[in-house]
JSON list of C-alpha atoms in Angstrom, two decimals:
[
{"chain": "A", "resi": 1, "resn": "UNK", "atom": "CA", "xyz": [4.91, 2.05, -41.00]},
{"chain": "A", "resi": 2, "resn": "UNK", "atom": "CA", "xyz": [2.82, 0.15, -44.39]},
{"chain": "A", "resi": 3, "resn": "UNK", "atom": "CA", "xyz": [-0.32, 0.08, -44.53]},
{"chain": "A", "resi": 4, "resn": "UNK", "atom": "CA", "xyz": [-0.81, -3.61, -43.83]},
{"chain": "A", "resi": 5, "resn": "UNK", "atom": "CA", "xyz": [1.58, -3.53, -40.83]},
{"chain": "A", "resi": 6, "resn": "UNK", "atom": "CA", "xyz": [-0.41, -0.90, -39.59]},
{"chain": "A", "resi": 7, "resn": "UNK", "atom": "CA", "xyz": [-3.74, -2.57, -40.06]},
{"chain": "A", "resi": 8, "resn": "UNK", "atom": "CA", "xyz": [-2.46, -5.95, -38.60]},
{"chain": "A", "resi": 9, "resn": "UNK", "atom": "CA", "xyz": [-1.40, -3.71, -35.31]},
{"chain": "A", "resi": 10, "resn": "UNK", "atom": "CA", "xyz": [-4.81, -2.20, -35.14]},
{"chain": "A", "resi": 11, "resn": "UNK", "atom": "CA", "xyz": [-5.82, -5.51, -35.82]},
{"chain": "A", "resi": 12, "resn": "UNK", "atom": "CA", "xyz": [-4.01, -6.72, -33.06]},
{"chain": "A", "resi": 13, "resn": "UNK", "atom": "CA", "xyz": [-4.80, -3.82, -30.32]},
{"chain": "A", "resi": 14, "resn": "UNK", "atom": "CA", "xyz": [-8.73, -4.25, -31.17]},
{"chain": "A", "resi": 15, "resn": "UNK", "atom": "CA", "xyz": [-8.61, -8.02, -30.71]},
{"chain": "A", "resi": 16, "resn": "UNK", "atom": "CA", "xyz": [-6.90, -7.28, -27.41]},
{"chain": "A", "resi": 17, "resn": "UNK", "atom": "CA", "xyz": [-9.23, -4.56, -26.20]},
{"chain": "A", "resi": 18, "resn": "UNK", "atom": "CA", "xyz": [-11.97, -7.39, -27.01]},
{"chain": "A", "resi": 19, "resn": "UNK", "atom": "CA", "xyz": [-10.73, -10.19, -25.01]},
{"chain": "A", "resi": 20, "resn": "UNK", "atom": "CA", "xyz": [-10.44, -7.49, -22.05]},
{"chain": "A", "resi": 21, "resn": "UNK", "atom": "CA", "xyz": [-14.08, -6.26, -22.20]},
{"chain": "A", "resi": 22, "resn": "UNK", "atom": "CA", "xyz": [-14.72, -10.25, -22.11]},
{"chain": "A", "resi": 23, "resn": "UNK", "atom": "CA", "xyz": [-13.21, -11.01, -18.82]},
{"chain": "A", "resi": 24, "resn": "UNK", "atom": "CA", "xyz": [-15.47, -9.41, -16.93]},
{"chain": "A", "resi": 25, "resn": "UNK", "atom": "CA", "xyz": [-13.40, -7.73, -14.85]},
{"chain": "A", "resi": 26, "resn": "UNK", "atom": "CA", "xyz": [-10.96, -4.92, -14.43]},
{"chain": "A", "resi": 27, "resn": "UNK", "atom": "CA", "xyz": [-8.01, -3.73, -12.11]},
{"chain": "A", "resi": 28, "resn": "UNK", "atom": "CA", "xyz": [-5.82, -0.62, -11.21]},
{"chain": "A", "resi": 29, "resn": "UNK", "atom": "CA", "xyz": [-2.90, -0.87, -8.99]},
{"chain": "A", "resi": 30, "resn": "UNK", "atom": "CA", "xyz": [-1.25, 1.81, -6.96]},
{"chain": "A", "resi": 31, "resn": "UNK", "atom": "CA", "xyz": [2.12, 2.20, -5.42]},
{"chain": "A", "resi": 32, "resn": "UNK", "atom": "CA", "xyz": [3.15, 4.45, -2.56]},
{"chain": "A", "resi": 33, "resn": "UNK", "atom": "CA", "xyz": [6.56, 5.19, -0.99]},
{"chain": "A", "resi": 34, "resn": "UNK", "atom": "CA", "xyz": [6.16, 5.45, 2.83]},
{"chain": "A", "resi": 35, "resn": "UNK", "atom": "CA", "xyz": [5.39, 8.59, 4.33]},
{"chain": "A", "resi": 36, "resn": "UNK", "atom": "CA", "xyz": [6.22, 8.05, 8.31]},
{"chain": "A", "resi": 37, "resn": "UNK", "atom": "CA", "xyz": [6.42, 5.24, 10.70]},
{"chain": "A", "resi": 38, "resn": "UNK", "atom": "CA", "xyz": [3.80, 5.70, 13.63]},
{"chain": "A", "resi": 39, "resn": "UNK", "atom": "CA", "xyz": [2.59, 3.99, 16.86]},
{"chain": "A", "resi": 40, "resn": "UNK", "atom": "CA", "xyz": [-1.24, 4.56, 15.85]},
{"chain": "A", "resi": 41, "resn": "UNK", "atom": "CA", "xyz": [-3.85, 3.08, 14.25]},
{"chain": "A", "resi": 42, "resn": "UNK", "atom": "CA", "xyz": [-6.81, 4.79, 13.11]},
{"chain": "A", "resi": 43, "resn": "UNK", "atom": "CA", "xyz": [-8.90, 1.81, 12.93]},
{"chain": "A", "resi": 44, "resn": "UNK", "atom": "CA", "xyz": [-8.64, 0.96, 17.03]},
{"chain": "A", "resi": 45, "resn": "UNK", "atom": "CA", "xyz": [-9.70, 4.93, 17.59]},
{"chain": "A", "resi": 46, "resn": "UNK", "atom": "CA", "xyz": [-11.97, 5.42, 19.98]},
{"chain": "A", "resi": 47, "resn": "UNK", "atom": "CA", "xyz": [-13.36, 8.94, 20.43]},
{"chain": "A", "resi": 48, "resn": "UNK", "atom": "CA", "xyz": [-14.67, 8.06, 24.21]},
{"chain": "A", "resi": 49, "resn": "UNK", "atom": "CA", "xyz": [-11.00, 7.29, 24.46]},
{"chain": "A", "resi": 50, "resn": "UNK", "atom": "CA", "xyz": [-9.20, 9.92, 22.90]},
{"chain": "A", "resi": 51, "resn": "UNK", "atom": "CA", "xyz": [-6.24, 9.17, 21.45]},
{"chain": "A", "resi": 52, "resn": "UNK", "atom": "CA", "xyz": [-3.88, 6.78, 22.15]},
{"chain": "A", "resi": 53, "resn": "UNK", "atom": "CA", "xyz": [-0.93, 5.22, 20.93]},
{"chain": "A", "resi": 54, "resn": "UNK", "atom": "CA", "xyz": [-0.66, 1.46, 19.61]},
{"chain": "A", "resi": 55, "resn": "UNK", "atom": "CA", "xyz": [1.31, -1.19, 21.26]},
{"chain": "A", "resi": 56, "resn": "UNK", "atom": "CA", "xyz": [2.82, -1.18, 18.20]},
{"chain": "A", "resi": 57, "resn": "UNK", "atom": "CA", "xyz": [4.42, 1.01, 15.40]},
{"chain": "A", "resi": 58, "resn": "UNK", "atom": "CA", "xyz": [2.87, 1.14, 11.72]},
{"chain": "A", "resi": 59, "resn": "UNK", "atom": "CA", "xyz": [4.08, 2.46, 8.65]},
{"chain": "A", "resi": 60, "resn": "UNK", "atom": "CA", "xyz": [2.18, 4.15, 6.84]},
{"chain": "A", "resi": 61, "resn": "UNK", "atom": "CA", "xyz": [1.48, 5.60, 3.16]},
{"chain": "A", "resi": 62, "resn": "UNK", "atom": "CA", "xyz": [-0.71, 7.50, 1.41]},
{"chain": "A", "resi": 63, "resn": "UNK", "atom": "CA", "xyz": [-2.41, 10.74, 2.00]},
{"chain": "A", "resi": 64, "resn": "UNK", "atom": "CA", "xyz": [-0.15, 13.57, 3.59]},
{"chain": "A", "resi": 65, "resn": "UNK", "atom": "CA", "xyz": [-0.51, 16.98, 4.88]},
{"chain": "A", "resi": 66, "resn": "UNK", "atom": "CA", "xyz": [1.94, 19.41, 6.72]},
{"chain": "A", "resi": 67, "resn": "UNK", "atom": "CA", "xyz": [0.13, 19.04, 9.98]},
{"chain": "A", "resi": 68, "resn": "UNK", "atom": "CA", "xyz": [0.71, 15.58, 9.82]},
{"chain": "A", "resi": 69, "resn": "UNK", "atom": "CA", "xyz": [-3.43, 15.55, 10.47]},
{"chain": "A", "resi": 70, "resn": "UNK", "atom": "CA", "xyz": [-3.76, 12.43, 8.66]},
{"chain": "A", "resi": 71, "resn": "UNK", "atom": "CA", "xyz": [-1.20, 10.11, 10.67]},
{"chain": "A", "resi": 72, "resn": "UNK", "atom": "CA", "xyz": [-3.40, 11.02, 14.11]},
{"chain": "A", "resi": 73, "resn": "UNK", "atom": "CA", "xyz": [-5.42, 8.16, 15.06]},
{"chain": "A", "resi": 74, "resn": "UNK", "atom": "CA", "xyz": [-8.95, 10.63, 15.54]},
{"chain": "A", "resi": 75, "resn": "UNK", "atom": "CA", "xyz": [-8.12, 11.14, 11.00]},
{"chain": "A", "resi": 76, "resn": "UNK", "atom": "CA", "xyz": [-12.02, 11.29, 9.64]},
{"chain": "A", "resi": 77, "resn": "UNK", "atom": "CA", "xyz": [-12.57, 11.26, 6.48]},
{"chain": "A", "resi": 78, "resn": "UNK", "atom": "CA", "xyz": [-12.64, 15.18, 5.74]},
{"chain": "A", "resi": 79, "resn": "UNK", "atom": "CA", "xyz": [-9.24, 15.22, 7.09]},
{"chain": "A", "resi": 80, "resn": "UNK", "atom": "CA", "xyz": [-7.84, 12.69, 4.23]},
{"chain": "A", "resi": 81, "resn": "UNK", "atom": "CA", "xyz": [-10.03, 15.05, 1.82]},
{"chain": "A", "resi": 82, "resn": "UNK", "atom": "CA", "xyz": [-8.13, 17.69, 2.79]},
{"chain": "A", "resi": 83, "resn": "UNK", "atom": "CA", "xyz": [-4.94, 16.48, 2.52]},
{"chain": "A", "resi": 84, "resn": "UNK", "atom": "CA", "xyz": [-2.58, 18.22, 0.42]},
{"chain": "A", "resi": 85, "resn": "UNK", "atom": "CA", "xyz": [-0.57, 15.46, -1.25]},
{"chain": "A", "resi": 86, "resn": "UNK", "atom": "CA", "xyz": [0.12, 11.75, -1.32]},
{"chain": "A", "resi": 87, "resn": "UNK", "atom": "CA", "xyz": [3.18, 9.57, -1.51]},
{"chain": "A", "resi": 88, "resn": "UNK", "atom": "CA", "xyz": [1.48, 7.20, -4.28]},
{"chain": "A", "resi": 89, "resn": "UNK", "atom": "CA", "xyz": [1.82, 7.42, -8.02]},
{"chain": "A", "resi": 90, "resn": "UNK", "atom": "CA", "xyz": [-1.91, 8.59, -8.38]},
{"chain": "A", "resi": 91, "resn": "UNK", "atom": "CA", "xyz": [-2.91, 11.95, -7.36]},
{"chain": "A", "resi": 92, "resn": "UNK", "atom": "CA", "xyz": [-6.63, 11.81, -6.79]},
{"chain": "A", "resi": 93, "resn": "UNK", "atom": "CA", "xyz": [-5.79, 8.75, -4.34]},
{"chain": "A", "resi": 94, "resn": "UNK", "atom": "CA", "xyz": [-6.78, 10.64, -0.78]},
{"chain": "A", "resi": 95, "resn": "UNK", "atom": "CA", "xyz": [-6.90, 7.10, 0.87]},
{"chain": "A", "resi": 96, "resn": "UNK", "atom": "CA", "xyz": [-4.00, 6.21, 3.69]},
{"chain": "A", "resi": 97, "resn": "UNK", "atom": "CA", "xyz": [-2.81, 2.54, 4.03]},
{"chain": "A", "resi": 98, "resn": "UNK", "atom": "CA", "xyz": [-0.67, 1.09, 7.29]},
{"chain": "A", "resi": 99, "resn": "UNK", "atom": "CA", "xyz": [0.69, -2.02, 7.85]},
{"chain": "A", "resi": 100, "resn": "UNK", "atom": "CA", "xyz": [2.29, -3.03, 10.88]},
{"chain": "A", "resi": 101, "resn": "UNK", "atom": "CA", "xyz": [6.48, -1.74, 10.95]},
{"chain": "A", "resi": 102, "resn": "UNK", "atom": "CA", "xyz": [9.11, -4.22, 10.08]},
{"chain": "A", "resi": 103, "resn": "UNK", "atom": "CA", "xyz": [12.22, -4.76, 11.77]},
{"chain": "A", "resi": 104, "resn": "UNK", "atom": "CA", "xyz": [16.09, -6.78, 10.74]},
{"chain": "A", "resi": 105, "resn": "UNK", "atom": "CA", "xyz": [17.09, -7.43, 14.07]},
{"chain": "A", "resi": 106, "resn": "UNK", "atom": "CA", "xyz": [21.04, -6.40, 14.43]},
{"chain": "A", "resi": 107, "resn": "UNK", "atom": "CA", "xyz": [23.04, -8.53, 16.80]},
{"chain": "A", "resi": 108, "resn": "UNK", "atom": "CA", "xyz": [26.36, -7.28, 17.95]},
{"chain": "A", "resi": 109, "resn": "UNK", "atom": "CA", "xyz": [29.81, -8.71, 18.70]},
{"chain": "A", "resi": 110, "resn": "UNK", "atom": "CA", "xyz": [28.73, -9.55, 22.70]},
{"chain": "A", "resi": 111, "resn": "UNK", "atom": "CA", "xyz": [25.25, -11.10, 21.27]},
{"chain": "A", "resi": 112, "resn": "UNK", "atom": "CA", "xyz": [22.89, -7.84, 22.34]},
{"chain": "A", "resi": 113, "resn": "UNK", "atom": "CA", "xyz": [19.97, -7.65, 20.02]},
{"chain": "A", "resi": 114, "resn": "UNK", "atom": "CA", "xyz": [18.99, -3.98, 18.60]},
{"chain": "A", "resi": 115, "resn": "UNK", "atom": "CA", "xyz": [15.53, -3.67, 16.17]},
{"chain": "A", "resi": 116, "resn": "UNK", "atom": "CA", "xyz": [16.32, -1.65, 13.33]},
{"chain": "A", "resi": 117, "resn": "UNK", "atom": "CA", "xyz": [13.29, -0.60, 10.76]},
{"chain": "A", "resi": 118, "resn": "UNK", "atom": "CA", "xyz": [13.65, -2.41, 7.69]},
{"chain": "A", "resi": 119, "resn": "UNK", "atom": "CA", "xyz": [13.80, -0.39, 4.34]},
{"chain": "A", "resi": 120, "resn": "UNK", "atom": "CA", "xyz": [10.56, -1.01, 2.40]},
{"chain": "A", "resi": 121, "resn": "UNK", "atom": "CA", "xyz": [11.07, 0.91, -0.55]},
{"chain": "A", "resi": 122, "resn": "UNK", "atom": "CA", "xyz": [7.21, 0.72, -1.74]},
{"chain": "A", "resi": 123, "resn": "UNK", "atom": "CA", "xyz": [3.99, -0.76, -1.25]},
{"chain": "A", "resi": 124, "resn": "UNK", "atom": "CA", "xyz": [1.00, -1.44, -3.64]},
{"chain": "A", "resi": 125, "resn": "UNK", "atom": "CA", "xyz": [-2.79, -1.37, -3.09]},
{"chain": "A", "resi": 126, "resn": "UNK", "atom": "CA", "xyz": [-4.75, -3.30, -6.17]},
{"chain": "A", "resi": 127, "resn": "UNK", "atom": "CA", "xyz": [-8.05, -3.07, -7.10]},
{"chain": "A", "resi": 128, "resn": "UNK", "atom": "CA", "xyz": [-10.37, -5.51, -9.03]},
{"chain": "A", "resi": 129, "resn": "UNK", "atom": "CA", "xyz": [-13.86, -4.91, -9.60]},
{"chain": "A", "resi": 130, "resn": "UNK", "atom": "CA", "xyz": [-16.37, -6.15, -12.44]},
{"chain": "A", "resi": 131, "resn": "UNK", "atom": "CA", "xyz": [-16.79, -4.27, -15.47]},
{"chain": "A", "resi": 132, "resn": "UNK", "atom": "CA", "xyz": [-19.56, -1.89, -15.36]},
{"chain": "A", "resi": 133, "resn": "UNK", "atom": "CA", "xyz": [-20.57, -2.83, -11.56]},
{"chain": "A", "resi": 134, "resn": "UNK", "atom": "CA", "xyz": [-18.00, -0.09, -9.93]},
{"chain": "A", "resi": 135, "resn": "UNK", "atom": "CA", "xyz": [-19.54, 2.52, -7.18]},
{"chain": "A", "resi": 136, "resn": "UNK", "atom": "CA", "xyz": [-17.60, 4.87, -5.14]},
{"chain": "A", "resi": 137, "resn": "UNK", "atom": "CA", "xyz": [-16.84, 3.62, -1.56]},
{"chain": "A", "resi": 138, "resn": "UNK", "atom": "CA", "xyz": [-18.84, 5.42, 0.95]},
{"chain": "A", "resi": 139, "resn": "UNK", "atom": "CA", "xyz": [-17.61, 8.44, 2.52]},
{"chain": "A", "resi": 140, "resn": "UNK", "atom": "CA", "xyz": [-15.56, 7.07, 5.89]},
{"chain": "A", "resi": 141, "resn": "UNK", "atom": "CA", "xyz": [-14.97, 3.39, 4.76]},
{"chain": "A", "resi": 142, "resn": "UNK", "atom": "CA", "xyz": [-12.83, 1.72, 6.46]},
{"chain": "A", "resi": 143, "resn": "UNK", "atom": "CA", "xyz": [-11.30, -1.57, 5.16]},
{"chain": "A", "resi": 144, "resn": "UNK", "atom": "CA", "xyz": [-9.64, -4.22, 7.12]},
{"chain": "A", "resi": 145, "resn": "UNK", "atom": "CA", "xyz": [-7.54, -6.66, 5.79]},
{"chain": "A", "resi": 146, "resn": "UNK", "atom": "CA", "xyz": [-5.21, -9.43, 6.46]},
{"chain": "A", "resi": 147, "resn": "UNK", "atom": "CA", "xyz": [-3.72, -12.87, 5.27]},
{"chain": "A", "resi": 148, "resn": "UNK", "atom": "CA", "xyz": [-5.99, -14.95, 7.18]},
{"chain": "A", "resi": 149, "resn": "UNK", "atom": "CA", "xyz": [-9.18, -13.94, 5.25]},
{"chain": "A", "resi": 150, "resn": "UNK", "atom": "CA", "xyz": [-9.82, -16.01, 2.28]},
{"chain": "A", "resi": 151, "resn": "UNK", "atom": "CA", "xyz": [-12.11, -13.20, 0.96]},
{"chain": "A", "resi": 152, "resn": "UNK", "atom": "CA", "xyz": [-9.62, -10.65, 0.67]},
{"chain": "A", "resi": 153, "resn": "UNK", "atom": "CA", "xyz": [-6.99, -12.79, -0.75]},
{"chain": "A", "resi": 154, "resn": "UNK", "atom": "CA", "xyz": [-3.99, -10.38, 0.71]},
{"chain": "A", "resi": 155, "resn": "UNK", "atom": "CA", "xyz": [-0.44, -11.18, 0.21]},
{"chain": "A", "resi": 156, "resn": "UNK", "atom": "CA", "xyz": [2.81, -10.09, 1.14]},
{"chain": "A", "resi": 157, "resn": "UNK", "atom": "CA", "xyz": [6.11, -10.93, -0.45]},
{"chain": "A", "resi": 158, "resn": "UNK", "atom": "CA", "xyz": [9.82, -9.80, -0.49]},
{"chain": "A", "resi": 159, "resn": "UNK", "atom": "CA", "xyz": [10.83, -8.90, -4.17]},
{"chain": "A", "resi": 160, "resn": "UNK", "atom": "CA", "xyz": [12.53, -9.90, -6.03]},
{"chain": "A", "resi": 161, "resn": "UNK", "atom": "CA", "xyz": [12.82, -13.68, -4.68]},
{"chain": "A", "resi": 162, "resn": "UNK", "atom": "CA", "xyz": [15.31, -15.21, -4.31]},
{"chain": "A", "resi": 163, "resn": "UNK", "atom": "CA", "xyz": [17.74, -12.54, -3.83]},
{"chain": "A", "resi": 164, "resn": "UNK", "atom": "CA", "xyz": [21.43, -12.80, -2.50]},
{"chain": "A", "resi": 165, "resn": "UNK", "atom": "CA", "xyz": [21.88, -10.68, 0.65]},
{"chain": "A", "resi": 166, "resn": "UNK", "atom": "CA", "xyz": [23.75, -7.72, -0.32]},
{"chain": "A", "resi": 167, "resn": "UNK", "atom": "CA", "xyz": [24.58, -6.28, 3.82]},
{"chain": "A", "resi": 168, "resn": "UNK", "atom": "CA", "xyz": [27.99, -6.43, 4.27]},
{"chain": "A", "resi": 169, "resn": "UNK", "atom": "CA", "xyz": [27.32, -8.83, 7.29]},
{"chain": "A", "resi": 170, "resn": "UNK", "atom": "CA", "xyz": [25.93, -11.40, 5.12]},
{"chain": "A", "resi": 171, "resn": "UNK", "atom": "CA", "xyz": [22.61, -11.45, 6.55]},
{"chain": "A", "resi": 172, "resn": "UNK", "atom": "CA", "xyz": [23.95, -12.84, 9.82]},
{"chain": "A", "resi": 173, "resn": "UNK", "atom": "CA", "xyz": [22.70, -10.19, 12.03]},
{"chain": "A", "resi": 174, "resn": "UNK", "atom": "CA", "xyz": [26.26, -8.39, 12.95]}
]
């Protein structure tokens, strides 16, 4: 590469790394195959309860261990420490994220309905935070969220959209 092209690139990467630190803010964003699909839900544990299942199934992602410790709805937060792996793309991630299954429902020739677990291939957990005000979440935080709270702006979408239907039963349910 010249010297000027080379200077006009550093040019160009410093003016960029300025108008970042001038936003005020900063992001990271994680993706995670799914690990299992579970009826439990460590966030409705109740240890005068014990454990029991969920009324309904949740797929989750995330932390994993060979036990299968962290999928149990009594999971503390050692137990996610512990854990000897994760399904998402950054290693030091120990956190588990769940959502609620979904199912393509599959009608046959006589119209009977059967539920079938949809493929999700991934999921993604982002993170903003302003610059220079980040602190570790507490040990045992627990974070709700859902598409009804304004504050936690969280979305869902099928990607890519539109797409054509690519089952052989042309999305029609048969």
């Amino acid at each position: 590469m010249a010297p000027p092209a080379l200077f006009v690139l550093l040019l160009a990467v410093a003016g960029a790394a300025k108008a970042f630190s001038c936003a005020g803010a900063t992001s990271v964003k994680m993706d995670f195959l799914p690990s299992a699909h579970v009826r439990t839900d460590a966030l409705l544990f109740d240890p005068e309860l014990g454990e029991c299942v969920s009324d309904h199934v949740h797929t989750f992602y995330g932390a994993i261990d060979p036990r299968a410790e962290t999928l149990r709805p009594n999971a503390t937060h050692e137990v996610l420490r512990r854990a000897e792996g994760n399904t998402g793309n950054v290693v030091e991630n120990k956190s588990l994220y769940w959502h609620p299954t979904i199912y393509k429902v599959i009608t046959d020739a006589q119209g009977g309905r059967r539920f079938e677990i949809a493929d999700v291939w991934f999921a993604s957990a982002y993170y903003v935070w302003r610059t220079g005000e980040a602190e570790a979440f507490p040990d045992g935080l627990k974070m709700r969220t859902h598409g009804t709270d304004p504050v936690a702006r969280a979305t869902s979408h099928c990607a890519p959209e539109p797409s054509p239907c690519e089952r052989e039963d042309s999305c029609e349910g048969g």
